Coordinates of C-alpha atoms in Angstrom, one line a residue:
M1133 CA -13.9 -16.1 -3.9
K1134 CA -15.9 -14.0 -6.4
F1135 CA -15.6 -10.3 -7.0
Y1136 CA -18.0 -8.3 -9.2
L1137 CA -17.5 -4.9 -10.8
I1138 CA -20.2 -2.7 -9.4
L1139 CA -22.4 -0.7 -11.6
I1140 CA -22.9 2.8 -10.1
I1141 CA -23.7 6.1 -11.8
V1142 CA -20.7 7.5 -13.6
Q1143 CA -20.4 10.6 -11.5
F1144 CA -20.0 8.5 -8.3
I1145 CA -17.5 6.2 -9.9
N1146 CA -15.3 9.0 -11.2
Q1147 CA -15.3 11.0 -8.0
S1148 CA -11.8 10.7 -6.4
S1149 CA -12.9 11.4 -2.9
M1150 CA -15.2 8.7 -1.7
I1151 CA -16.4 6.5 1.1
L1152 CA -15.2 2.9 0.9
G1153 CA -16.4 0.0 3.1
V1154 CA -19.4 -2.0 4.1
Y1155 CA -22.8 -1.1 2.5
W1156 CA -26.1 -2.5 1.5
Y1157 CA -27.9 -2.3 -1.9
F1158 CA -29.5 -5.5 -2.9
K1159 CA -30.6 -6.8 0.6
F1160 CA -31.6 -5.5 4.0
P1161 CA -29.0 -5.7 6.8
N1162 CA -30.6 -8.5 8.8
D1163 CA -30.0 -8.7 12.5
L1164 CA -28.5 -5.1 12.6
Y1165 CA -31.6 -2.8 12.3
D1166 CA -35.3 -3.1 13.0
F1167 CA -37.8 -0.5 11.9
K1168 CA -41.4 0.2 12.8
F1169 CA -42.1 2.8 10.1
F1170 CA -39.4 2.4 7.4
K1171 CA -39.4 -0.3 4.7
F1172 CA -36.3 -1.3 2.7
Y1173 CA -36.6 -1.3 -1.1
P1174 CA -33.6 -2.9 -2.7
G1175 CA -31.7 -1.6 -5.7
Y1176 CA -31.7 -3.7 -8.8
G1177 CA -28.6 -2.5 -10.7
G1178 CA -28.1 -3.3 -14.4
H1179 CA -30.6 -1.5 -16.8
A1180 CA -33.0 -0.7 -13.9
D1181 CA -30.2 1.4 -12.3
N1182 CA -32.2 2.5 -9.3
P1183 CA -31.0 3.4 -5.8
A1184 CA -31.8 1.3 -2.8
E1185 CA -34.3 3.1 -0.6
L1186 CA -35.6 3.4 3.0
A1187 CA -39.1 4.8 2.8
A1188 CA -41.8 5.5 5.4
R1189 CA -45.4 6.6 4.8
V1190 CA -46.9 8.2 7.9
Q1191 CA -49.5 10.6 9.2
V1192 CA -48.6 13.3 11.7
E1193 CA -50.7 15.9 13.4
N1194 CA -48.6 19.0 13.0
M1195 CA -46.9 18.7 9.6
D1196 CA -45.0 22.0 9.6
D1197 CA -43.6 21.4 13.1
F1198 CA -42.5 17.9 12.2
I1199 CA -40.8 18.9 9.0
G1200 CA -38.9 21.5 10.9
K1201 CA -37.6 18.8 13.3
L1202 CA -36.6 16.7 10.3
A1203 CA -34.7 19.5 8.8
T1204 CA -32.8 20.0 12.1
L1205 CA -32.0 16.3 12.3
K1206 CA -30.8 16.3 8.7
E1207 CA -28.1 18.8 9.6
H1208 CA -26.4 16.1 11.6
F1209 CA -26.4 13.7 8.7
K1210 CA -24.6 15.8 6.0
K1211 CA -23.8 12.8 3.7
T1212 CA -27.3 11.6 3.3
Y1213 CA -30.1 12.5 0.8
L1214 CA -33.6 13.1 2.3
H1215 CA -36.8 13.6 0.2
L1216 CA -40.3 14.3 1.4
N1217 CA -43.6 14.0 -0.5
I1218 CA -46.4 15.8 1.3
N1219 CA -50.2 15.4 1.1
E1220 CA -52.0 17.4 3.9
N1221 CA -51.1 15.5 7.1
Q1222 CA -49.6 12.5 5.3
L1223 CA -45.9 12.3 4.5
I1224 CA -43.7 9.9 2.5
I1225 CA -40.1 10.0 3.8
N1226 CA -37.4 8.7 1.6
I1227 CA -33.7 8.0 2.1
G1228 CA -32.1 6.6 -1.0
D1229 CA -28.6 6.0 -2.5
Y1230 CA -26.7 3.6 -4.6
Q1231 CA -24.9 2.5 -1.5
L1232 CA -26.6 2.6 1.9
F1233 CA -24.0 2.7 4.6
D1234 CA -24.6 2.4 8.3
F1235 CA -25.2 6.1 8.7
H1236 CA -28.2 5.9 6.3
F1237 CA -29.8 3.4 8.6
Q1238 CA -28.8 5.4 11.7
M1239 CA -30.6 8.4 10.2
A1240 CA -33.7 6.3 9.7
K1241 CA -33.6 5.2 13.3
E1242 CA -33.4 8.8 14.5
I1243 CA -36.4 9.7 12.3
E1244 CA -38.3 6.8 13.8
E1245 CA -37.7 8.2 17.2
L1246 CA -39.1 11.5 16.1
L1247 CA -42.1 9.8 14.7
I1248 CA -42.8 7.9 17.9
R1249 CA -42.6 11.1 19.9
E1250 CA -45.0 12.7 17.5
H1251 CA -47.4 9.7 17.9
A1252 CA -47.3 9.3 14.1
E1253 CA -49.4 6.6 12.4
L1254 CA -48.1 4.2 9.8
I1255 CA -50.2 4.5 6.6
D1256 CA -50.9 1.6 4.3
S1257 CA -49.0 2.1 1.1
S1258 CA -51.8 0.8 -1.0
I1259 CA -54.0 3.8 -0.2
P1260 CA -53.9 6.4 -3.0
F1261 CA -51.5 9.3 -2.3
T1262 CA -51.6 12.7 -4.2
I1263 CA -48.4 14.7 -3.9
Q1264 CA -49.2 18.3 -3.0
S1265 CA -45.7 19.4 -2.3
S1266 CA -42.2 18.1 -2.0
K1267 CA -39.0 18.9 -0.2
S1268 CA -35.5 17.6 -0.9
Y1269 CA -32.4 17.9 1.3
A1270 CA -29.3 17.1 -0.6
P1271 CA -26.0 15.8 0.8
E1272 CA -23.2 18.3 1.3
K1273 CA -21.5 19.2 -2.0
E1274 CA -18.0 18.0 -2.6
E1275 CA -15.3 19.0 -5.1
F1276 CA -15.6 16.8 -8.2
K1277 CA -12.4 15.2 -9.6
N1278 CA -12.0 12.2 -11.9
I1279 CA -10.0 9.2 -10.8
E1280 CA -6.6 9.7 -12.5
H1281 CA -5.2 6.2 -12.1
R1282 CA -6.6 3.6 -14.6
F1283 CA -4.9 0.7 -12.8
I1284 CA -7.4 1.1 -9.9
Q1285 CA -10.7 -0.7 -10.3
M1286 CA -13.6 0.1 -8.0
V1287 CA -15.3 -3.2 -7.1
G1288 CA -18.0 -4.6 -5.0
S1289 CA -18.3 -8.0 -3.3
D1290 CA -20.9 -10.7 -3.0
F1291 CA -22.9 -11.0 0.3
R1292 CA -21.3 -11.3 3.7
K1293 CA -22.6 -11.2 7.2
S1294 CA -26.1 -9.5 7.5
N1295 CA -26.2 -9.3 3.7
A1296 CA -23.4 -6.8 3.7
E1297 CA -21.5 -5.9 0.5
N1298 CA -18.2 -4.1 0.4
Y1299 CA -16.9 -1.3 -1.9
A1300 CA -13.2 -1.5 -2.5
A1301 CA -10.3 -0.4 -4.6
R1302 CA -8.7 -3.3 -6.5
I1303 CA -5.2 -3.3 -8.1
D1304 CA -3.8 -6.2 -10.2
C1305 CA 0.0 -6.4 -10.6
N1306 CA 3.0 -8.7 -11.0
L1307 CA 6.6 -8.6 -10.0
P1308 CA 9.7 -10.8 -9.2
L1309 CA 9.0 -12.9 -6.1
Q1310 CA 12.1 -11.6 -4.3
Y1311 CA 10.4 -8.2 -3.9
K1312 CA 6.9 -9.4 -3.0
Q1313 CA 7.0 -9.0 0.8
S1314 CA 8.7 -5.6 0.7
L1315 CA 6.0 -4.4 -1.7
I1316 CA 3.3 -5.7 0.6
D1317 CA 4.8 -4.0 3.6
D1318 CA 5.0 -0.7 1.7
L1319 CA 1.4 -1.0 0.5
A1320 CA 0.2 -1.6 4.1
R1321 CA 2.0 1.5 5.1
I1322 CA 0.4 3.5 2.3
G1323 CA -3.0 2.1 3.3
K1324 CA -2.6 3.4 6.8
E1325 CA -1.5 6.8 5.6
E1326 CA -4.5 7.1 3.2
N1327 CA -7.2 6.3 5.7
L1328 CA -7.7 2.7 4.6
N1329 CA -8.1 0.2 7.5
V1330 CA -8.4 -2.9 5.3
F1331 CA -5.8 -4.4 3.0
Y1332 CA -5.8 -8.0 1.9
Y1333 CA -4.6 -9.8 -1.3
N1334 CA -4.7 -12.9 -3.4
D1335 CA -1.6 -14.3 -5.0
F1336 CA -0.1 -16.9 -7.2
D1337 CA 3.7 -17.6 -7.1
F1338 CA 5.3 -19.4 -10.0
K1339 CA 9.0 -19.9 -10.6
D1340 CA 10.7 -16.6 -9.5
H1341 CA 7.6 -14.4 -10.2
C1342 CA 4.2 -13.7 -8.7
N1343 CA 0.8 -12.3 -9.6
L1344 CA -1.1 -10.2 -7.0
M1345 CA -4.7 -9.1 -6.7
L1346 CA -4.8 -6.3 -4.1
F1347 CA -7.8 -5.0 -2.2
F1348 CA -8.1 -1.8 -0.2
T1349 CA -11.2 -0.7 1.7
N1350 CA -12.7 0.1 5.1
G1351 CA -15.2 -1.4 7.5
R1352 CA -18.7 -0.3 8.5
Q1353 CA -19.3 3.5 8.1
K1354 CA -21.2 4.8 11.0
M1355 CA -22.2 8.5 11.5
E1356 CA -19.6 9.0 14.3
S1357 CA -16.7 7.5 12.3
V1358 CA -17.2 8.0 8.5
Q1359 CA -14.0 7.7 6.6
K1360 CA -13.3 9.6 3.3
V1361 CA -10.6 8.3 1.0
D1362 CA -8.8 10.3 -1.7
I1363 CA -8.3 7.7 -4.3
N1364 CA -6.0 10.0 -6.4
S1365 CA -3.7 10.5 -3.4
F1366 CA -3.6 6.8 -2.7
G1367 CA -3.0 6.0 -6.4
S1368 CA -0.2 8.4 -6.7
K1369 CA 1.7 6.8 -3.8
V1370 CA 1.1 3.3 -5.3
R1371 CA 2.4 4.5 -8.7
Q1372 CA 5.6 5.9 -7.0
L1373 CA 6.4 2.3 -5.9
T1374 CA 7.0 1.4 -9.6
Q1375 CA 10.2 3.5 -9.2
K1376 CA 11.2 1.4 -6.2
Y1377 CA 10.3 -2.1 -7.4
P1378 CA 10.3 -3.8 -10.9
F1379 CA 6.5 -4.4 -10.8
H1380 CA 3.9 -3.9 -13.5
F1381 CA 0.2 -3.4 -13.4
G1382 CA -1.9 -6.3 -14.7
H1383 CA -1.2 -10.1 -14.5
F1384 CA 1.6 -12.1 -16.1
G1385 CA 1.1 -15.4 -17.8
S1386 CA -2.0 -17.4 -18.5
F1387 CA -5.2 -18.2 -16.5
K1388 CA -3.2 -21.0 -14.8
E1389 CA -1.3 -18.3 -12.9
Y1390 CA -4.4 -16.2 -12.0
P1391 CA -4.0 -15.1 -8.3
L1392 CA -6.7 -17.0 -6.5
R1393 CA -4.7 -18.1 -3.4
G1394 CA -5.9 -16.2 -0.3
P1395 CA -7.1 -14.0 1.0
H1396 CA -4.0 -13.0 2.9
V1397 CA -4.8 -10.3 5.4
E1398 CA -2.5 -7.3 6.2
L1399 CA -5.0 -4.8 7.6
M1400 CA -8.5 -5.6 8.8
V1401 CA -11.5 -4.4 10.7
D1402 CA -15.1 -5.8 10.7
E1403 CA -13.7 -8.9 9.0
E1404 CA -17.0 -10.9 9.1
Y1405 CA -18.6 -8.2 7.0
I1406 CA -15.8 -8.1 4.4
L1407 CA -14.3 -11.6 3.9
N1408 CA -15.7 -15.0 3.3
K1409 CA -13.1 -17.6 4.1
K1410 CA -15.2 -20.6 3.6

């Protein structure tokens, strides 16, 4: 199983209160959504460092009335960013982020329903477009805090069902084998307390010791059930366990003892979008 450190803008990585779980960035969520007006533009990561986008170029009869309806709709999607470029009765609608969760695609579906009711026309993107005005609707502001615990790595996964990726907190540690199951039980309890519905781990046992690679995350994040996780609160509880058990962060030994056995599941939702057991 492969795991990749995900490259996201520094502000997002360092924010302690965040959304973990299933998202899309590089590929479209096949078999989950179907759009008439919106087109998916993938992120590229690396030096390109661009967000993934859902964009629609349309023509509507009453621009002011339609924009008012969009603004009203946006109030129900407080965690999304919406940008409009306007040229007379033509409009480019853009929803973009470094992680597109289900609620981003749900918002696009709601906008499409508005467009259908307005008898909007889809405009060929190759036709020249001159921006006369723009409007931006930002996500709700949140208090900014740095992640205090350096033993926590924020990681992404390779592709799962419907091209899904997963954003998770990873912790590497090692401890005497006799304490392993008790530690796992305590970590599962902490996960439930901290709004984390997914906890699985890889391990490697050798002699009377073990290395662990722990993953904590959530499932699909839909508008009606978005979960926020306070990583600092979670990390503080994990650190407190160092007073209860003789465990240390990081792995012990050489690459031969690297914890690749697993995954062993303790808490799970939406498993097919998170794990690849092949």
